[in-house]
Each structure stands twice: as C-alpha cells, then as structure tokens.
mmCIF file with all atom_site columns, C-alpha atoms in Angstrom:
data_model
loop_
_atom_site.group_PDB
_atom_site.id
_atom_site.type_symbol
_atom_site.label_atom_id
_atom_site.label_alt_id
_atom_site.label_comp_id
_atom_site.label_asym_id
_atom_site.label_entity_id
_atom_site.label_seq_id
_atom_site.pdbx_PDB_ins_code
_atom_site.Cartn_x
_atom_site.Cartn_y
_atom_site.Cartn_z
_atom_site.occupancy
_atom_site.B_iso_or_equiv
_atom_site.pdbx_formal_charge
_atom_site.auth_seq_id
_atom_site.auth_comp_id
_atom_site.auth_asym_id
_atom_site.auth_atom_id
_atom_site.pdbx_PDB_model_num
ATOM 1   C CA . MET A 1 1   ? 0.134   0.066  0.152  1.00 0.00 ? 1   MET A CA 1
ATOM 2   C CA . SER A 1 2   ? 1.651   3.197  -1.330 1.00 0.00 ? 2   SER A CA 1
ATOM 3   C CA . GLU A 1 3   ? 1.564   5.842  1.943  1.00 0.00 ? 3   GLU A CA 1
ATOM 4   C CA . GLN A 1 4   ? -0.030  8.367  -0.199 1.00 0.00 ? 4   GLN A CA 1
ATOM 5   C CA . THR A 1 5   ? -3.299  6.363  -0.915 1.00 0.00 ? 5   THR A CA 1
ATOM 6   C CA . MET A 1 6   ? -6.194  3.906  1.300  1.00 0.00 ? 6   MET A CA 1
ATOM 7   C CA . ARG A 1 7   ? -8.856  1.682  0.194  1.00 0.00 ? 7   ARG A CA 1
ATOM 8   C CA . ALA A 1 8   ? -11.778 3.095  0.659  1.00 0.00 ? 8   ALA A CA 1
ATOM 9   C CA . VAL A 1 9   ? -15.383 2.423  -0.453 1.00 0.00 ? 9   VAL A CA 1
ATOM 10  C CA . THR A 1 10  ? -17.128 5.474  -2.392 1.00 0.00 ? 10  THR A CA 1
ATOM 11  C CA . ILE A 1 11  ? -20.421 6.488  -3.607 1.00 0.00 ? 11  ILE A CA 1
ATOM 12  C CA . GLU A 1 12  ? -20.442 9.115  -6.780 1.00 0.00 ? 12  GLU A CA 1
ATOM 13  C CA . GLU A 1 13  ? -24.123 9.312  -6.979 1.00 0.00 ? 13  GLU A CA 1
ATOM 14  C CA . PHE A 1 14  ? -26.658 7.990  -4.614 1.00 0.00 ? 14  PHE A CA 1
ATOM 15  C CA . GLY A 1 15  ? -28.656 4.741  -5.088 1.00 0.00 ? 15  GLY A CA 1
ATOM 16  C CA . GLY A 1 16  ? -29.036 1.415  -4.102 1.00 0.00 ? 16  GLY A CA 1
ATOM 17  C CA . PRO A 1 17  ? -25.676 -0.702 -2.789 1.00 0.00 ? 17  PRO A CA 1
ATOM 18  C CA . GLU A 1 18  ? -24.879 -1.298 -5.866 1.00 0.00 ? 18  GLU A CA 1
ATOM 19  C CA . VAL A 1 19  ? -23.389 2.462  -6.152 1.00 0.00 ? 19  VAL A CA 1
ATOM 20  C CA . LEU A 1 20  ? -20.779 1.424  -3.222 1.00 0.00 ? 20  LEU A CA 1
ATOM 21  C CA . THR A 1 21  ? -17.537 1.391  -5.224 1.00 0.00 ? 21  THR A CA 1
ATOM 22  C CA . PRO A 1 22  ? -14.134 -0.289 -3.740 1.00 0.00 ? 22  PRO A CA 1
ATOM 23  C CA . GLY A 1 23  ? -11.397 1.754  -4.560 1.00 0.00 ? 23  GLY A CA 1
ATOM 24  C CA . ARG A 1 24  ? -8.017  3.781  -3.825 1.00 0.00 ? 24  ARG A CA 1
ATOM 25  C CA . VAL A 1 25  ? -8.152  7.194  -2.398 1.00 0.00 ? 25  VAL A CA 1
ATOM 26  C CA . ALA A 1 26  ? -5.598  10.107 -0.992 1.00 0.00 ? 26  ALA A CA 1
ATOM 27  C CA . ARG A 1 27  ? -5.020  9.012  2.460  1.00 0.00 ? 27  ARG A CA 1
ATOM 28  C CA . PRO A 1 28  ? -6.023  11.835 4.951  1.00 0.00 ? 28  PRO A CA 1
ATOM 29  C CA . GLU A 1 29  ? -3.357  13.555 6.978  1.00 0.00 ? 29  GLU A CA 1
ATOM 30  C CA . PRO A 1 30  ? -3.826  14.995 10.424 1.00 0.00 ? 30  PRO A CA 1
ATOM 31  C CA . LEU A 1 31  ? -4.303  18.828 10.929 1.00 0.00 ? 31  LEU A CA 1
ATOM 32  C CA . PRO A 1 32  ? -3.234  20.549 13.986 1.00 0.00 ? 32  PRO A CA 1
ATOM 33  C CA . THR A 1 33  ? -5.561  18.853 17.203 1.00 0.00 ? 33  THR A CA 1
ATOM 34  C CA . GLU A 1 34  ? -6.234  15.917 15.060 1.00 0.00 ? 34  GLU A CA 1
ATOM 35  C CA . VAL A 1 35  ? -5.759  12.111 14.607 1.00 0.00 ? 35  VAL A CA 1
ATOM 36  C CA . LEU A 1 36  ? -4.889  10.183 12.126 1.00 0.00 ? 36  LEU A CA 1
ATOM 37  C CA . VAL A 1 37  ? -7.001  6.649  13.187 1.00 0.00 ? 37  VAL A CA 1
ATOM 38  C CA . ARG A 1 38  ? -6.344  3.048  11.195 1.00 0.00 ? 38  ARG A CA 1
ATOM 39  C CA . VAL A 1 39  ? -9.858  1.955  11.307 1.00 0.00 ? 39  VAL A CA 1
ATOM 40  C CA . HIS A 1 40  ? -10.502 -1.588 12.508 1.00 0.00 ? 40  HIS A CA 1
ATOM 41  C CA . ALA A 1 41  ? -14.132 -1.447 12.119 1.00 0.00 ? 41  ALA A CA 1
ATOM 42  C CA . ALA A 1 42  ? -16.923 0.843  10.747 1.00 0.00 ? 42  ALA A CA 1
ATOM 43  C CA . GLY A 1 43  ? -20.691 0.334  11.849 1.00 0.00 ? 43  GLY A CA 1
ATOM 44  C CA . ILE A 1 44  ? -23.413 0.909  9.505  1.00 0.00 ? 44  ILE A CA 1
ATOM 45  C CA . ASN A 1 45  ? -26.351 2.470  10.396 1.00 0.00 ? 45  ASN A CA 1
ATOM 46  C CA . PRO A 1 46  ? -29.469 3.866  8.999  1.00 0.00 ? 46  PRO A CA 1
ATOM 47  C CA . VAL A 1 47  ? -27.766 7.042  8.459  1.00 0.00 ? 47  VAL A CA 1
ATOM 48  C CA . ASP A 1 48  ? -25.942 5.350  6.099  1.00 0.00 ? 48  ASP A CA 1
ATOM 49  C CA . TRP A 1 49  ? -28.044 3.427  3.853  1.00 0.00 ? 49  TRP A CA 1
ATOM 50  C CA . LYS A 1 50  ? -30.350 6.590  3.771  1.00 0.00 ? 50  LYS A CA 1
ATOM 51  C CA . THR A 1 51  ? -27.657 9.138  2.584  1.00 0.00 ? 51  THR A CA 1
ATOM 52  C CA . ARG A 1 52  ? -26.425 6.627  0.040  1.00 0.00 ? 52  ARG A CA 1
ATOM 53  C CA . ALA A 1 53  ? -30.066 6.467  -1.031 1.00 0.00 ? 53  ALA A CA 1
ATOM 54  C CA . GLY A 1 54  ? -30.032 10.251 -1.340 1.00 0.00 ? 54  GLY A CA 1
ATOM 55  C CA . GLN A 1 55  ? -32.326 10.657 2.131  1.00 0.00 ? 55  GLN A CA 1
ATOM 56  C CA . GLY A 1 56  ? -30.755 11.374 5.217  1.00 0.00 ? 56  GLY A CA 1
ATOM 57  C CA . MET A 1 57  ? -27.962 13.900 5.251  1.00 0.00 ? 57  MET A CA 1
ATOM 58  C CA . ALA A 1 58  ? -27.688 13.524 1.212  1.00 0.00 ? 58  ALA A CA 1
ATOM 59  C CA . GLY A 1 59  ? -27.987 17.285 1.241  1.00 0.00 ? 59  GLY A CA 1
ATOM 60  C CA . LEU A 1 60  ? -25.034 18.010 3.566  1.00 0.00 ? 60  LEU A CA 1
ATOM 61  C CA . GLN A 1 61  ? -22.605 15.744 1.300  1.00 0.00 ? 61  GLN A CA 1
ATOM 62  C CA . ARG A 1 62  ? -20.314 16.464 -1.761 1.00 0.00 ? 62  ARG A CA 1
ATOM 63  C CA . MET A 1 63  ? -19.363 13.862 -4.675 1.00 0.00 ? 63  MET A CA 1
ATOM 64  C CA . PRO A 1 64  ? -17.565 11.778 -4.480 1.00 0.00 ? 64  PRO A CA 1
ATOM 65  C CA . LEU A 1 65  ? -18.707 10.768 -0.752 1.00 0.00 ? 65  LEU A CA 1
ATOM 66  C CA . ILE A 1 66  ? -17.070 8.258  1.609  1.00 0.00 ? 66  ILE A CA 1
ATOM 67  C CA . LEU A 1 67  ? -19.683 7.292  4.344  1.00 0.00 ? 67  LEU A CA 1
ATOM 68  C CA . GLY A 1 68  ? -19.522 5.953  7.389  1.00 0.00 ? 68  GLY A CA 1
ATOM 69  C CA . TRP A 1 69  ? -19.727 8.399  10.688 1.00 0.00 ? 69  TRP A CA 1
ATOM 70  C CA . ASP A 1 70  ? -19.122 5.191  13.347 1.00 0.00 ? 70  ASP A CA 1
ATOM 71  C CA . VAL A 1 71  ? -15.530 3.803  13.885 1.00 0.00 ? 71  VAL A CA 1
ATOM 72  C CA . SER A 1 72  ? -13.242 1.984  15.893 1.00 0.00 ? 72  SER A CA 1
ATOM 73  C CA . GLY A 1 73  ? -9.276  2.255  15.610 1.00 0.00 ? 73  GLY A CA 1
ATOM 74  C CA . THR A 1 74  ? -6.032  3.030  16.066 1.00 0.00 ? 74  THR A CA 1
ATOM 75  C CA . VAL A 1 75  ? -3.987  6.015  16.570 1.00 0.00 ? 75  VAL A CA 1
ATOM 76  C CA . GLU A 1 76  ? -1.390  6.270  14.060 1.00 0.00 ? 76  GLU A CA 1
ATOM 77  C CA . GLU A 1 77  ? -0.646  9.624  14.022 1.00 0.00 ? 77  GLU A CA 1
ATOM 78  C CA . VAL A 1 78  ? -1.542  12.626 15.527 1.00 0.00 ? 78  VAL A CA 1
ATOM 79  C CA . GLY A 1 79  ? -1.036  16.215 14.929 1.00 0.00 ? 79  GLY A CA 1
ATOM 80  C CA . PHE A 1 80  ? 0.513   19.096 16.423 1.00 0.00 ? 80  PHE A CA 1
ATOM 81  C CA . GLY A 1 81  ? -0.806  20.224 19.684 1.00 0.00 ? 81  GLY A CA 1
ATOM 82  C CA . VAL A 1 82  ? -2.557  16.759 20.449 1.00 0.00 ? 82  VAL A CA 1
ATOM 83  C CA . THR A 1 83  ? -1.883  15.730 24.340 1.00 0.00 ? 83  THR A CA 1
ATOM 84  C CA . THR A 1 84  ? -4.907  13.385 25.189 1.00 0.00 ? 84  THR A CA 1
ATOM 85  C CA . LEU A 1 85  ? -4.293  10.445 22.525 1.00 0.00 ? 85  LEU A CA 1
ATOM 86  C CA . ALA A 1 86  ? -0.984  8.939  21.091 1.00 0.00 ? 86  ALA A CA 1
ATOM 87  C CA . PRO A 1 87  ? 0.265   6.706  18.410 1.00 0.00 ? 87  PRO A CA 1
ATOM 88  C CA . GLY A 1 88  ? -0.953  3.030  20.071 1.00 0.00 ? 88  GLY A CA 1
ATOM 89  C CA . ASP A 1 89  ? -3.758  3.887  21.836 1.00 0.00 ? 89  ASP A CA 1
ATOM 90  C CA . GLU A 1 90  ? -7.203  2.195  20.314 1.00 0.00 ? 90  GLU A CA 1
ATOM 91  C CA . VAL A 1 91  ? -10.408 4.650  19.896 1.00 0.00 ? 91  VAL A CA 1
ATOM 92  C CA . TYR A 1 92  ? -13.638 4.531  18.983 1.00 0.00 ? 92  TYR A CA 1
ATOM 93  C CA . ALA A 1 93  ? -15.986 7.678  17.322 1.00 0.00 ? 93  ALA A CA 1
ATOM 94  C CA . MET A 1 94  ? -19.038 9.104  15.834 1.00 0.00 ? 94  MET A CA 1
ATOM 95  C CA . PRO A 1 95  ? -16.302 12.095 14.099 1.00 0.00 ? 95  PRO A CA 1
ATOM 96  C CA . TRP A 1 96  ? -17.740 14.743 12.106 1.00 0.00 ? 96  TRP A CA 1
ATOM 97  C CA . PHE A 1 97  ? -20.954 13.935 11.827 1.00 0.00 ? 97  PHE A CA 1
ATOM 98  C CA . PRO A 1 98  ? -23.406 15.602 10.106 1.00 0.00 ? 98  PRO A CA 1
ATOM 99  C CA . ARG A 1 99  ? -20.402 16.048 7.914  1.00 0.00 ? 99  ARG A CA 1
ATOM 100 C CA . PRO A 1 100 ? -18.284 13.611 6.430  1.00 0.00 ? 100 PRO A CA 1
ATOM 101 C CA . ALA A 1 101 ? -16.436 11.162 8.287  1.00 0.00 ? 101 ALA A CA 1
ATOM 102 C CA . GLY A 1 102 ? -15.208 8.632  5.667  1.00 0.00 ? 102 GLY A CA 1
ATOM 103 C CA . GLY A 1 103 ? -15.363 5.730  7.928  1.00 0.00 ? 103 GLY A CA 1
ATOM 104 C CA . TYR A 1 104 ? -15.469 2.798  5.323  1.00 0.00 ? 104 TYR A CA 1
ATOM 105 C CA . ALA A 1 105 ? -12.045 3.614  4.300  1.00 0.00 ? 105 ALA A CA 1
ATOM 106 C CA . GLU A 1 106 ? -8.516  2.439  5.413  1.00 0.00 ? 106 GLU A CA 1
ATOM 107 C CA . PHE A 1 107 ? -8.039  6.021  7.669  1.00 0.00 ? 107 PHE A CA 1
ATOM 108 C CA . VAL A 1 108 ? -9.921  8.363  8.962  1.00 0.00 ? 108 VAL A CA 1
ATOM 109 C CA . THR A 1 109 ? -9.012  12.114 10.614 1.00 0.00 ? 109 THR A CA 1
ATOM 110 C CA . ALA A 1 110 ? -10.851 14.026 12.830 1.00 0.00 ? 110 ALA A CA 1
ATOM 111 C CA . PRO A 1 111 ? -9.864  16.604 16.178 1.00 0.00 ? 111 PRO A CA 1
ATOM 112 C CA . SER A 1 112 ? -8.965  13.990 19.032 1.00 0.00 ? 112 SER A CA 1
ATOM 113 C CA . ARG A 1 113 ? -11.285 15.498 21.189 1.00 0.00 ? 113 ARG A CA 1
ATOM 114 C CA . GLN A 1 114 ? -14.421 13.731 19.168 1.00 0.00 ? 114 GLN A CA 1
ATOM 115 C CA . PHE A 1 115 ? -12.104 10.303 19.702 1.00 0.00 ? 115 PHE A CA 1
ATOM 116 C CA . ALA A 1 116 ? -12.787 8.298  23.165 1.00 0.00 ? 116 ALA A CA 1
ATOM 117 C CA . ARG A 1 117 ? -10.264 5.527  24.470 1.00 0.00 ? 117 ARG A CA 1
ATOM 118 C CA . LYS A 1 118 ? -11.865 2.229  23.535 1.00 0.00 ? 118 LYS A CA 1
ATOM 119 C CA . PRO A 1 119 ? -12.458 -0.066 26.961 1.00 0.00 ? 119 PRO A CA 1
ATOM 120 C CA . ALA A 1 120 ? -10.265 -3.263 26.461 1.00 0.00 ? 120 ALA A CA 1
ATOM 121 C CA . SER A 1 121 ? -12.957 -5.585 27.651 1.00 0.00 ? 121 SER A CA 1
ATOM 122 C CA . ILE A 1 122 ? -14.804 -4.985 24.278 1.00 0.00 ? 122 ILE A CA 1
ATOM 123 C CA . GLY A 1 123 ? -13.349 -5.718 20.572 1.00 0.00 ? 123 GLY A CA 1
ATOM 124 C CA . HIS A 1 124 ? -13.424 -3.222 17.784 1.00 0.00 ? 124 HIS A CA 1
ATOM 125 C CA . VAL A 1 125 ? -16.652 -4.519 16.089 1.00 0.00 ? 125 VAL A CA 1
ATOM 126 C CA . GLU A 1 126 ? -18.334 -4.158 19.463 1.00 0.00 ? 126 GLU A CA 1
ATOM 127 C CA . ALA A 1 127 ? -17.072 -0.153 19.492 1.00 0.00 ? 127 ALA A CA 1
ATOM 128 C CA . ALA A 1 128 ? -17.899 0.754  16.145 1.00 0.00 ? 128 ALA A CA 1
ATOM 129 C CA . ALA A 1 129 ? -21.668 -0.507 17.193 1.00 0.00 ? 129 ALA A CA 1
ATOM 130 C CA . LEU A 1 130 ? -21.762 1.844  20.002 1.00 0.00 ? 130 LEU A CA 1
ATOM 131 C CA . PRO A 1 131 ? -21.435 5.417  19.097 1.00 0.00 ? 131 PRO A CA 1
ATOM 132 C CA . LEU A 1 132 ? -24.756 6.902  17.541 1.00 0.00 ? 132 LEU A CA 1
ATOM 133 C CA . ALA A 1 133 ? -26.811 4.133  19.374 1.00 0.00 ? 133 ALA A CA 1
ATOM 134 C CA . ALA A 1 134 ? -25.740 4.839  22.522 1.00 0.00 ? 134 ALA A CA 1
ATOM 135 C CA . LEU A 1 135 ? -26.080 8.664  21.677 1.00 0.00 ? 135 LEU A CA 1
ATOM 136 C CA . THR A 1 136 ? -29.296 8.409  20.426 1.00 0.00 ? 136 THR A CA 1
ATOM 137 C CA . ALA A 1 137 ? -30.205 6.479  23.650 1.00 0.00 ? 137 ALA A CA 1
ATOM 138 C CA . TRP A 1 138 ? -28.689 8.320  25.515 1.00 0.00 ? 138 TRP A CA 1
ATOM 139 C CA . GLN A 1 139 ? -30.675 11.520 24.274 1.00 0.00 ? 139 GLN A CA 1
ATOM 140 C CA . ALA A 1 140 ? -33.808 9.784  24.471 1.00 0.00 ? 140 ALA A CA 1
#
C-alpha cells in the first residue's frame, strides 16, 4: 500500500447498494489538534443507507463521498497540539457528524476530542457499533 493512498468504499451518485464502489483514494493527513486513526471496524446505521439512497444527510454531502460515521481503530499519528491521545491508543468515535467522516476507509482524521479510548473489555466491532446507538439512547 502506498503511503499516499488508501482503500475506501466511495459513492459517485445516490442510489442502492450497487453505487458502493471499492477503490483507492488519497490518505488523509492529520491537521493540528487532529489524529489519524487506522480503522479496524466501521458501524453501519440507518443514516448510512439513507444518505447513500439520497435521503438522510444527503443534502449536506458532496460527491465523491465516503460514508461511515461510527468507527473504531488505532491512532496512527497525531497532529500538532494533541496531548490526550498517542500512536497505538485504541479509540472509537462518531467524528464530524453530520459532515462526512469517511469511516468506510482504511484511515480517518478528526479532532482528537471527538475520539474516546476504546474500553479494553470490548473489541473493535463492538466499539464501532456503539457511538450513534448509544448517543441516541442517551438523548432519549
């Protein structure tokens, strides 16, 4: 894998599952206060398939789009000023919502404050399933 690119699932237009296209895109770099996280698991929620279909958060998105807001992974790199997380930390989050987070990719970047340390008692798949569902339950 090139350091400059990463694998991702993108969409170029709204539609059914057939618009999901695996490919390579530019790998993001963390800005000051951001972290680069290697994604181990991404949650799929109704907002993902609704947005893919042209509903949900579709009006806020630009193409090409990488869906996926709930992620769990390992911090690979930290931007200038990040003091709460370090490379190797396992984290989970729902970064950038409702802006695109790009969870259907190998890496995501977002402000460090949008990530929490993953509990050691759960795996990445379970952690990626938590953010949106837990936030919805808490708000209710």
